[in-house]
PDB file of C-alpha atoms in Angstrom:
ATOM      1  CA  MET R   1       0.000  -0.001   0.001  1.00 71.00           C
ATOM      2  CA  THR R   2       1.209   3.469  -0.878  1.00 91.00           C
ATOM      3  CA  ALA R   3      -0.612   6.506   0.461  1.00 95.00           C
ATOM      4  CA  VAL R   4      -2.657   8.689  -1.844  1.00 97.00           C
ATOM      5  CA  LEU R   5      -1.274  12.225  -1.867  1.00 98.00           C
ATOM      6  CA  LEU R   6      -3.864  14.770  -0.768  1.00 98.00           C
ATOM      7  CA  SER R   7      -2.844  17.665  -2.986  1.00 98.00           C
ATOM      8  CA  GLY R   8      -4.246  21.086  -2.217  1.00 98.00           C
ATOM      9  CA  ARG R   9      -3.472  22.656  -5.580  1.00 97.00           C
ATOM     10  CA  GLU R  10      -6.745  21.819  -7.333  1.00 98.00           C
ATOM     11  CA  LEU R  11      -8.735  22.902  -4.281  1.00 98.00           C
ATOM     12  CA  SER R  12      -6.840  26.173  -3.959  1.00 97.00           C
ATOM     13  CA  ALA R  13      -7.469  26.931  -7.637  1.00 97.00           C
ATOM     14  CA  ARG R  14     -11.194  26.353  -7.138  1.00 98.00           C
ATOM     15  CA  ILE R  15     -11.251  28.606  -4.066  1.00 98.00           C
ATOM     16  CA  ARG R  16      -9.402  31.327  -6.000  1.00 97.00           C
ATOM     17  CA  ASN R  17     -11.861  31.120  -8.896  1.00 97.00           C
ATOM     18  CA  ASP R  18     -14.880  31.298  -6.600  1.00 98.00           C
ATOM     19  CA  THR R  19     -13.295  34.175  -4.699  1.00 98.00           C
ATOM     20  CA  ALA R  20     -12.563  36.077  -7.906  1.00 98.00           C
ATOM     21  CA  ALA R  21     -16.209  35.714  -8.942  1.00 98.00           C
ATOM     22  CA  ALA R  22     -17.406  37.004  -5.563  1.00 98.00           C
ATOM     23  CA  ALA R  23     -14.923  39.889  -5.696  1.00 98.00           C
ATOM     24  CA  HIS R  24     -16.151  40.813  -9.186  1.00 97.00           C
ATOM     25  CA  VAL R  25     -19.711  41.068  -7.885  1.00 97.00           C
ATOM     26  CA  LEU R  26     -18.586  43.334  -5.046  1.00 97.00           C
ATOM     27  CA  ARG R  27     -16.602  45.545  -7.397  1.00 96.00           C
ATOM     28  CA  ALA R  28     -19.612  45.882  -9.665  1.00 95.00           C
ATOM     29  CA  ALA R  29     -21.569  47.046  -6.618  1.00 95.00           C
ATOM     30  CA  GLY R  30     -18.929  49.662  -5.809  1.00 96.00           C
ATOM     31  CA  THR R  31     -16.843  47.863  -3.177  1.00 97.00           C
ATOM     32  CA  SER R  32     -13.240  46.879  -3.867  1.00 97.00           C
ATOM     33  CA  PRO R  33     -12.180  44.114  -1.445  1.00 98.00           C
ATOM     34  CA  ALA R  34      -8.882  45.121   0.148  1.00 98.00           C
ATOM     35  CA  LEU R  35      -6.341  43.251   2.253  1.00 98.00           C
ATOM     36  CA  ALA R  36      -3.588  44.898   4.313  1.00 98.00           C
ATOM     37  CA  VAL R  37      -0.528  42.926   5.413  1.00 98.00           C
ATOM     38  CA  VAL R  38       1.609  44.422   8.190  1.00 98.00           C
ATOM     39  CA  THR R  39       5.142  43.093   8.369  1.00 97.00           C
ATOM     40  CA  ALA R  40       8.150  44.085  10.479  1.00 97.00           C
ATOM     41  CA  THR R  41      10.974  41.684   9.725  1.00 94.00           C
ATOM     42  CA  ALA R  42      13.933  41.125   7.442  1.00 92.00           C
ATOM     43  CA  ASP R  43      13.206  37.388   7.299  1.00 89.00           C
ATOM     44  CA  GLU R  44      13.267  36.299   3.648  1.00 88.00           C
ATOM     45  CA  ALA R  45      10.979  33.294   4.154  1.00 86.00           C
ATOM     46  CA  SER R  46       8.359  35.632   5.609  1.00 92.00           C
ATOM     47  CA  ALA R  47       8.817  38.092   2.742  1.00 92.00           C
ATOM     48  CA  SER R  48       8.401  35.276   0.210  1.00 91.00           C
ATOM     49  CA  TYR R  49       5.173  34.186   1.884  1.00 94.00           C
ATOM     50  CA  VAL R  50       3.810  37.737   1.853  1.00 96.00           C
ATOM     51  CA  ARG R  51       4.613  38.007  -1.851  1.00 96.00           C
ATOM     52  CA  SER R  52       2.677  34.789  -2.473  1.00 95.00           C
ATOM     53  CA  ILE R  53      -0.328  36.271  -0.654  1.00 97.00           C
ATOM     54  CA  ALA R  54      -0.121  39.377  -2.843  1.00 97.00           C
ATOM     55  CA  ARG R  55       0.032  37.267  -6.018  1.00 96.00           C
ATOM     56  CA  THR R  56      -2.972  35.212  -4.947  1.00 96.00           C
ATOM     57  CA  ALA R  57      -4.891  38.391  -4.132  1.00 97.00           C
ATOM     58  CA  ALA R  58      -4.125  39.859  -7.549  1.00 96.00           C
ATOM     59  CA  ARG R  59      -5.436  36.751  -9.299  1.00 94.00           C
ATOM     60  CA  ALA R  60      -8.692  37.076  -7.371  1.00 94.00           C
ATOM     61  CA  GLU R  61      -9.110  40.814  -8.084  1.00 91.00           C
ATOM     62  CA  VAL R  62      -8.483  41.699  -4.445  1.00 97.00           C
ATOM     63  CA  ASP R  63      -6.367  44.729  -3.598  1.00 98.00           C
ATOM     64  CA  CYS R  64      -3.400  43.925  -1.369  1.00 98.00           C
ATOM     65  CA  GLU R  65      -1.208  46.522   0.334  1.00 98.00           C
ATOM     66  CA  ILE R  66       1.945  45.478   2.164  1.00 97.00           C
ATOM     67  CA  HIS R  67       2.941  47.759   5.016  1.00 97.00           C
ATOM     68  CA  ASP R  68       6.591  46.963   5.743  1.00 97.00           C
ATOM     69  CA  LEU R  69       7.526  48.693   8.992  1.00 97.00           C
ATOM     70  CA  GLY R  70      11.032  47.254   9.091  1.00 96.00           C
ATOM     71  CA  PRO R  71      12.748  44.994  11.640  1.00 95.00           C
ATOM     72  CA  SER R  72      13.371  47.881  14.052  1.00 95.00           C
ATOM     73  CA  ALA R  73       9.678  48.766  14.434  1.00 97.00           C
ATOM     74  CA  SER R  74       8.487  49.057  18.026  1.00 96.00           C
ATOM     75  CA  GLU R  75       5.389  47.408  19.469  1.00 96.00           C
ATOM     76  CA  GLU R  76       3.777  50.847  19.643  1.00 96.00           C
ATOM     77  CA  ASP R  77       4.542  51.527  15.969  1.00 96.00           C
ATOM     78  CA  ILE R  78       2.935  48.253  14.909  1.00 97.00           C
ATOM     79  CA  ARG R  79      -0.075  48.715  17.172  1.00 97.00           C
ATOM     80  CA  ASP R  80      -0.663  52.195  15.741  1.00 97.00           C
ATOM     81  CA  TRP R  81      -0.670  50.800  12.195  1.00 97.00           C
ATOM     82  CA  LEU R  82      -3.080  48.021  13.131  1.00 98.00           C
ATOM     83  CA  ALA R  83      -5.412  50.527  14.786  1.00 97.00           C
ATOM     84  CA  LYS R  84      -5.234  52.811  11.737  1.00 98.00           C
ATOM     85  CA  LEU R  85      -6.050  49.969   9.355  1.00 98.00           C
ATOM     86  CA  SER R  86      -8.815  48.694  11.618  1.00 98.00           C
ATOM     87  CA  ALA R  87     -10.457  52.136  11.476  1.00 98.00           C
ATOM     88  CA  ASP R  88     -10.100  52.464   7.687  1.00 98.00           C
ATOM     89  CA  PRO R  89     -13.399  51.509   5.986  1.00 97.00           C
ATOM     90  CA  ALA R  90     -11.544  50.844   2.722  1.00 98.00           C
ATOM     91  CA  VAL R  91      -9.620  47.976   4.356  1.00 98.00           C
ATOM     92  CA  HIS R  92     -11.544  44.728   4.826  1.00 98.00           C
ATOM     93  CA  GLY R  93      -8.897  42.245   5.939  1.00 98.00           C
ATOM     94  CA  ILE R  94      -5.766  42.597   8.085  1.00 98.00           C
ATOM     95  CA  ILE R  95      -2.868  40.184   8.556  1.00 98.00           C
ATOM     96  CA  LEU R  96      -0.085  40.712  11.085  1.00 98.00           C
ATOM     97  CA  GLN R  97       2.775  38.738   9.587  1.00 96.00           C
ATOM     98  CA  THR R  98       5.288  37.008  11.849  1.00 94.00           C
ATOM     99  CA  PRO R  99       8.049  36.873  12.931  1.00 93.00           C
ATOM    100  CA  LEU R 100       8.075  40.240  14.677  1.00 95.00           C
ATOM    101  CA  PRO R 101      11.033  42.170  16.092  1.00 94.00           C
ATOM    102  CA  SER R 102      12.644  40.760  19.217  1.00 92.00           C
ATOM    103  CA  GLY R 103      10.634  41.546  22.346  1.00 91.00           C
ATOM    104  CA  VAL R 104       7.448  42.345  20.439  1.00 93.00           C
ATOM    105  CA  SER R 105       4.476  40.155  21.421  1.00 90.00           C
ATOM    106  CA  PRO R 106       2.260  38.932  18.550  1.00 90.00           C
ATOM    107  CA  LEU R 107      -0.520  38.058  20.993  1.00 88.00           C
ATOM    108  CA  ALA R 108      -0.555  41.542  22.522  1.00 88.00           C
ATOM    109  CA  LEU R 109      -0.678  43.150  19.087  1.00 96.00           C
ATOM    110  CA  ALA R 110      -3.301  40.814  17.647  1.00 96.00           C
ATOM    111  CA  GLY R 111      -5.837  42.331  19.993  1.00 95.00           C
ATOM    112  CA  ALA R 112      -5.503  45.606  18.067  1.00 96.00           C
ATOM    113  CA  ILE R 113      -6.984  44.013  14.929  1.00 98.00           C
ATOM    114  CA  ASP R 114     -10.704  44.633  14.476  1.00 97.00           C
ATOM    115  CA  PRO R 115     -12.294  41.144  14.776  1.00 96.00           C
ATOM    116  CA  ALA R 116     -14.449  41.923  11.723  1.00 97.00           C
ATOM    117  CA  LYS R 117     -11.216  42.318   9.710  1.00 98.00           C
ATOM    118  CA  ASP R 118      -9.258  39.578  11.478  1.00 98.00           C
ATOM    119  CA  ILE R 119      -9.203  37.271   8.474  1.00 98.00           C
ATOM    120  CA  ASP R 120      -6.463  35.023   9.922  1.00 98.00           C
ATOM    121  CA  GLY R 121      -8.088  34.558  13.325  1.00 97.00           C
ATOM    122  CA  ALA R 122      -5.249  36.190  15.288  1.00 97.00           C
ATOM    123  CA  ASN R 123      -7.243  38.277  17.760  1.00 97.00           C
ATOM    124  CA  PRO R 124      -7.970  36.293  20.978  1.00 95.00           C
ATOM    125  CA  LEU R 125     -11.603  37.364  20.594  1.00 96.00           C
ATOM    126  CA  SER R 126     -11.758  35.471  17.311  1.00 96.00           C
ATOM    127  CA  LEU R 127     -10.437  32.297  18.913  1.00 94.00           C
ATOM    128  CA  GLY R 128     -12.879  32.688  21.804  1.00 95.00           C
ATOM    129  CA  ARG R 129     -15.819  32.992  19.414  1.00 96.00           C
ATOM    130  CA  LEU R 130     -14.570  29.959  17.503  1.00 95.00           C
ATOM    131  CA  VAL R 131     -14.427  27.894  20.705  1.00 94.00           C
ATOM    132  CA  VAL R 132     -18.040  28.645  21.667  1.00 93.00           C
ATOM    133  CA  GLY R 133     -19.337  28.225  18.125  1.00 91.00           C
ATOM    134  CA  LEU R 134     -20.017  31.860  17.261  1.00 93.00           C
ATOM    135  CA  PRO R 135     -19.229  33.299  13.812  1.00 93.00           C
ATOM    136  CA  ALA R 136     -15.546  34.168  13.459  1.00 96.00           C
ATOM    137  CA  PHE R 137     -12.703  33.774  11.001  1.00 98.00           C
ATOM    138  CA  ALA R 138     -10.672  30.724  11.975  1.00 97.00           C
ATOM    139  CA  PRO R 139      -6.911  30.883  11.426  1.00 98.00           C
ATOM    140  CA  ALA R 140      -6.550  30.156   7.721  1.00 98.00           C
ATOM    141  CA  THR R 141      -4.205  27.201   8.176  1.00 98.00           C
ATOM    142  CA  ALA R 142      -6.589  25.504  10.591  1.00 98.00           C
ATOM    143  CA  ALA R 143      -9.492  26.114   8.218  1.00 98.00           C
ATOM    144  CA  ALA R 144      -7.388  24.776   5.332  1.00 98.00           C
ATOM    145  CA  VAL R 145      -6.997  21.416   7.103  1.00 98.00           C
ATOM    146  CA  LEU R 146     -10.791  20.962   7.193  1.00 98.00           C
ATOM    147  CA  LYS R 147     -11.175  22.153   3.600  1.00 98.00           C
ATOM    148  CA  LEU R 148      -8.526  19.671   2.425  1.00 98.00           C
ATOM    149  CA  LEU R 149     -10.156  16.775   4.289  1.00 98.00           C
ATOM    150  CA  ASP R 150     -13.565  17.651   2.820  1.00 98.00           C
ATOM    151  CA  HIS R 151     -12.165  18.033  -0.691  1.00 98.00           C
ATOM    152  CA  HIS R 152     -10.733  14.522  -0.559  1.00 98.00           C
ATOM    153  CA  ALA R 153     -13.870  13.076   1.082  1.00 98.00           C
ATOM    154  CA  ILE R 154     -12.167  12.119   4.343  1.00 98.00           C
ATOM    155  CA  GLY R 155     -15.030  11.639   6.800  1.00 97.00           C
ATOM    156  CA  LEU R 156     -14.757  13.082  10.302  1.00 98.00           C
ATOM    157  CA  SER R 157     -17.978  12.316  12.188  1.00 98.00           C
ATOM    158  CA  GLY R 158     -17.271   9.719  14.857  1.00 98.00           C
ATOM    159  CA  ARG R 159     -13.642   9.334  13.777  1.00 98.00           C
ATOM    160  CA  ARG R 160     -10.706   9.377  16.178  1.00 98.00           C
ATOM    161  CA  VAL R 161      -8.442  12.316  15.370  1.00 98.00           C
ATOM    162  CA  VAL R 162      -5.125  13.137  16.994  1.00 98.00           C
ATOM    163  CA  VAL R 163      -3.814  16.691  16.622  1.00 98.00           C
ATOM    164  CA  VAL R 164      -0.084  16.939  17.284  1.00 98.00           C
ATOM    165  CA  GLY R 165       0.535  20.588  18.156  1.00 97.00           C
ATOM    166  CA  ARG R 166      -1.062  23.080  20.538  1.00 96.00           C
ATOM    167  CA  SER R 167      -0.432  26.500  19.010  1.00 95.00           C
ATOM    168  CA  THR R 168      -3.177  29.106  18.789  1.00 94.00           C
ATOM    169  CA  VAL R 169      -2.443  29.317  15.051  1.00 94.00           C
ATOM    170  CA  VAL R 170      -3.163  25.679  14.154  1.00 97.00           C
ATOM    171  CA  GLY R 171      -3.306  23.085  16.922  1.00 97.00           C
ATOM    172  CA  LYS R 172      -5.954  24.537  19.227  1.00 97.00           C
ATOM    173  CA  PRO R 173      -8.249  26.037  16.564  1.00 97.00           C
ATOM    174  CA  VAL R 174      -8.121  22.960  14.324  1.00 98.00           C
ATOM    175  CA  ALA R 175      -9.053  20.797  17.317  1.00 98.00           C
ATOM    176  CA  HIS R 176     -12.157  22.911  17.887  1.00 97.00           C
ATOM    177  CA  LEU R 177     -13.068  22.847  14.207  1.00 97.00           C
ATOM    178  CA  LEU R 178     -12.777  19.049  14.265  1.00 98.00           C
ATOM    179  CA  LEU R 179     -14.908  18.826  17.411  1.00 97.00           C
ATOM    180  CA  ALA R 180     -17.567  20.884  15.659  1.00 96.00           C
ATOM    181  CA  ARG R 181     -17.598  18.190  12.963  1.00 97.00           C
ATOM    182  CA  ASP R 182     -18.262  15.460  15.550  1.00 98.00           C
ATOM    183  CA  ALA R 183     -14.765  14.006  15.548  1.00 98.00           C
ATOM    184  CA  THR R 184     -13.337  12.614  18.796  1.00 98.00           C
ATOM    185  CA  VAL R 185     -10.223  14.719  19.258  1.00 98.00           C
ATOM    186  CA  THR R 186      -7.057  14.225  21.287  1.00 98.00           C
ATOM    187  CA  ILE R 187      -4.448  16.987  21.432  1.00 98.00           C
ATOM    188  CA  CYS R 188      -0.815  15.921  21.764  1.00 98.00           C
ATOM    189  CA  HIS R 189       2.433  17.862  21.363  1.00 92.00           C
ATOM    190  CA  SER R 190       6.208  17.508  21.177  1.00 85.00           C
ATOM    191  CA  ARG R 191       6.425  16.763  24.917  1.00 91.00           C
ATOM    192  CA  THR R 192       3.688  14.146  25.018  1.00 96.00           C
ATOM    193  CA  ALA R 193       5.051  11.008  26.669  1.00 95.00           C
ATOM    194  CA  ASP R 194       4.870   8.064  24.226  1.00 95.00           C
ATOM    195  CA  LEU R 195       3.274   9.994  21.373  1.00 97.00           C
ATOM    196  CA  ALA R 196       2.881   6.773  19.401  1.00 97.00           C
ATOM    197  CA  GLU R 197       0.464   5.437  22.024  1.00 97.00           C
ATOM    198  CA  TYR R 198      -2.012   8.048  20.805  1.00 98.00           C
ATOM    199  CA  THR R 199      -1.222   8.291  17.094  1.00 98.00           C
ATOM    200  CA  ARG R 200      -1.486   4.515  16.596  1.00 98.00           C
ATOM    201  CA  GLU R 201      -5.137   4.671  17.669  1.00 97.00           C
ATOM    202  CA  ALA R 202      -6.092   7.494  15.305  1.00 98.00           C
ATOM    203  CA  ASP R 203      -8.052   7.361  12.083  1.00 98.00           C
ATOM    204  CA  VAL R 204      -6.771  10.843  11.197  1.00 98.00           C
ATOM    205  CA  VAL R 205      -3.552  12.473  12.408  1.00 98.00           C
ATOM    206  CA  VAL R 206      -2.977  16.214  11.988  1.00 98.00           C
ATOM    207  CA  VAL R 207       0.654  17.137  12.634  1.00 98.00           C
ATOM    208  CA  ALA R 208       1.390  20.808  13.321  1.00 97.00           C
ATOM    209  CA  ALA R 209       4.203  20.900  15.872  1.00 96.00           C
ATOM    210  CA  GLY R 210       6.922  22.620  13.852  1.00 93.00           C
ATOM    211  CA  ARG R 211       9.435  19.779  14.210  1.00 95.00           C
ATOM    212  CA  ALA R 212      10.726  18.003  11.126  1.00 95.00           C
ATOM    213  CA  GLY R 213      10.314  14.234  11.204  1.00 95.00           C
ATOM    214  CA  LEU R 214       8.400  14.223  14.482  1.00 96.00           C
ATOM    215  CA  VAL R 215       5.924  11.585  13.267  1.00 97.00           C
ATOM    216  CA  THR R 216       7.083   8.456  11.435  1.00 98.00           C
ATOM    217  CA  GLY R 217       5.328   5.511   9.869  1.00 98.00           C
ATOM    218  CA  ALA R 218       6.127   3.341  12.895  1.00 98.00           C
ATOM    219  CA  GLN R 219       3.923   5.609  15.014  1.00 98.00           C
ATOM    220  CA  LEU R 220       0.831   5.212  12.855  1.00 98.00           C
ATOM    221  CA  ARG R 221      -1.995   2.750  12.370  1.00 97.00           C
ATOM    222  CA  ALA R 222      -2.123   1.167   8.918  1.00 97.00           C
ATOM    223  CA  GLY R 223      -4.694   2.863   6.719  1.00 98.00           C
ATOM    224  CA  CYS R 224      -4.903   6.151   8.607  1.00 98.00           C
ATOM    225  CA  CYS R 225      -5.012   9.606   7.027  1.00 98.00           C
ATOM    226  CA  VAL R 226      -2.202  12.064   7.813  1.00 98.00           C
ATOM    227  CA  ILE R 227      -2.361  15.824   7.341  1.00 98.00           C
ATOM    228  CA  ASP R 228       1.097  17.379   7.550  1.00 98.00           C
ATOM    229  CA  VAL R 229       0.921  21.090   8.389  1.00 98.00           C
ATOM    230  CA  GLY R 230       4.635  21.535   9.110  1.00 95.00           C
ATOM    231  CA  THR R 231       6.955  23.718   7.061  1.00 92.00           C
ATOM    232  CA  ASN R 232      10.594  23.204   7.958  1.00 92.00           C
ATOM    233  CA  THR R 233      13.823  23.691   6.034  1.00 88.00           C
ATOM    234  CA  ASP R 234      16.043  20.704   5.333  1.00 87.00           C
ATOM    235  CA  GLY R 235      19.819  20.726   4.997  1.00 81.00           C
ATOM    236  CA  ALA R 236      19.588  21.510   1.285  1.00 86.00           C
ATOM    237  CA  GLY R 237      17.267  24.458   1.791  1.00 82.00           C
ATOM    238  CA  GLY R 238      14.148  22.599   0.692  1.00 88.00           C
ATOM    239  CA  ILE R 239      10.795  22.623   2.481  1.00 91.00           C
ATOM    240  CA  ILE R 240       9.788  19.522   4.445  1.00 95.00           C
ATOM    241  CA  GLY R 241       6.962  18.806   6.856  1.00 96.00           C
ATOM    242  CA  ASP R 242       6.653  17.504  10.397  1.00 97.00           C
ATOM    243  CA  VAL R 243       6.056  13.996   9.062  1.00 97.00           C
ATOM    244  CA  GLU R 244       8.770  11.638   7.826  1.00 97.00           C
ATOM    245  CA  ALA R 245       7.079  11.126   4.470  1.00 97.00           C
ATOM    246  CA  ALA R 246       9.266   8.228   3.276  1.00 97.00           C
ATOM    247  CA  SER R 247       8.232   6.004   6.199  1.00 98.00           C
ATOM    248  CA  VAL R 248       4.629   7.210   6.319  1.00 98.00           C
ATOM    249  CA  LEU R 249       3.763   6.626   2.651  1.00 98.00           C
ATOM    250  CA  PRO R 250       3.811   2.774   2.897  1.00 98.00           C
ATOM    251  CA  VAL R 251       1.646   2.841   6.049  1.00 98.00           C
ATOM    252  CA  ALA R 252      -0.972   5.551   5.663  1.00 98.00           C
ATOM    253  CA  LYS R 253      -3.959   5.492   3.327  1.00 98.00           C
ATOM    254  CA  ALA R 254      -3.507   9.183   2.551  1.00 98.00           C
ATOM    255  CA  LEU R 255      -0.925  11.902   3.227  1.00 98.00           C
ATOM    256  CA  SER R 256      -0.926  15.606   2.442  1.00 98.00           C
ATOM    257  CA  PRO R 257       2.357  16.547   0.755  1.00 97.00           C
ATOM    258  CA  VAL R 258       4.725  19.326   1.820  1.00 97.00           C
ATOM    259  CA  PRO R 259       4.843  21.520  -0.153  1.00 95.00           C
ATOM    260  CA  GLY R 260       1.599  21.421  -2.123  1.00 97.00           C
ATOM    261  CA  GLY R 261      -0.878  20.247   0.488  1.00 98.00           C
ATOM    262  CA  VAL R 262      -2.213  22.555   3.181  1.00 98.00           C
ATOM    263  CA  GLY R 263      -0.081  25.549   2.123  1.00 96.00           C
ATOM    264  CA  PRO R 264      -1.786  26.604  -1.111  1.00 97.00           C
ATOM    265  CA  VAL R 265      -5.206  26.176   0.469  1.00 98.00           C
ATOM    266  CA  THR R 266      -4.201  28.422   3.364  1.00 98.00           C
ATOM    267  CA  THR R 267      -3.171  31.243   1.035  1.00 97.00           C
ATOM    268  CA  ALA R 268      -6.355  30.935  -1.014  1.00 98.00           C
ATOM    269  CA  LEU R 269      -8.495  31.040   2.145  1.00 98.00           C
ATOM    270  CA  LEU R 270      -6.863  34.258   3.338  1.00 98.00           C
ATOM    271  CA  ILE R 271      -8.130  35.954   0.200  1.00 98.00           C
ATOM    272  CA  GLU R 272     -11.532  34.272   0.439  1.00 98.00           C
ATOM    273  CA  HIS R 273     -11.852  35.496   4.026  1.00 98.00           C
ATOM    274  CA  THR R 274     -11.039  39.032   2.871  1.00 98.00           C
ATOM    275  CA  VAL R 275     -13.831  38.974   0.302  1.00 98.00           C
ATOM    276  CA  ARG R 276     -16.249  37.552   2.878  1.00 98.00           C
ATOM    277  CA  ALA R 277     -15.282  40.374   5.260  1.00 98.00           C
ATOM    278  CA  ALA R 278     -15.883  42.933   2.496  1.00 98.00           C
ATOM    279  CA  ALA R 279     -19.317  41.466   1.823  1.00 97.00           C
ATOM    280  CA  SER R 280     -20.158  41.493   5.544  1.00 96.00           C
ATOM    281  CA  ALA R 281     -19.182  45.164   5.786  1.00 93.00           C
ATOM    282  CA  LEU R 282     -22.010  46.008   3.362  1.00 88.00           C
ATOM    283  CA  ARG R 283     -24.709  44.462   5.544  1.00 76.00           C
TER     284      ARG R 283
END
């Protein structure tokens, strides 16, 4: 048995096309959906990601402005920009890109983003609403996991799902999204004692711990589905996930590839969320 690769490229293209159609309708009605990305780093990987967001926005007819405050920006500087963008009616979506300058707290700053424009679910209020089942934008990567599972017809109701990772960006929100779909969810992390004890019982394993090769085929039940959310750099400068793909492929029924799995769906959803926020602003 060799795992089927759960590509996100076809799904992301469909999301982009649907988003472009929705954006066209809004433009015809006099509203131009607009995304603002605030960045304050010299990190090239971050800059590359922001450029990919801008390209995806352009293909969907969504305006995208990048506000580069530089790696020496203070927490006050960044907060002021977020407040300014939150108050600007022409801006519908806001992303605070990480990493941030040393000593600057992303969590403290995320609270300055208007929840109605918080299209990547960074504001603690957004996560709180998500937990209790109220309308809110989920972090795009967490939402992308569910979209990818649905696209490939991976059922969740009644299934045992292990989430490896506890961040507020992926692990915690994706666990709540899975619970809302009637999955039985266990959250593990890099310090879980005997991680394999949990992953071997799972029908679906979502790995989002930020550690290359953390989960191997020996830790999985034959025929399970594995969603790899990790993005790590290997010794040659390539991108690899949190899963040891070579050992997982002969064991799992399905595996999302890195790159090309969750990543493209995440970027497409950020733009979709922006258009949804623009539409909501008209109501």
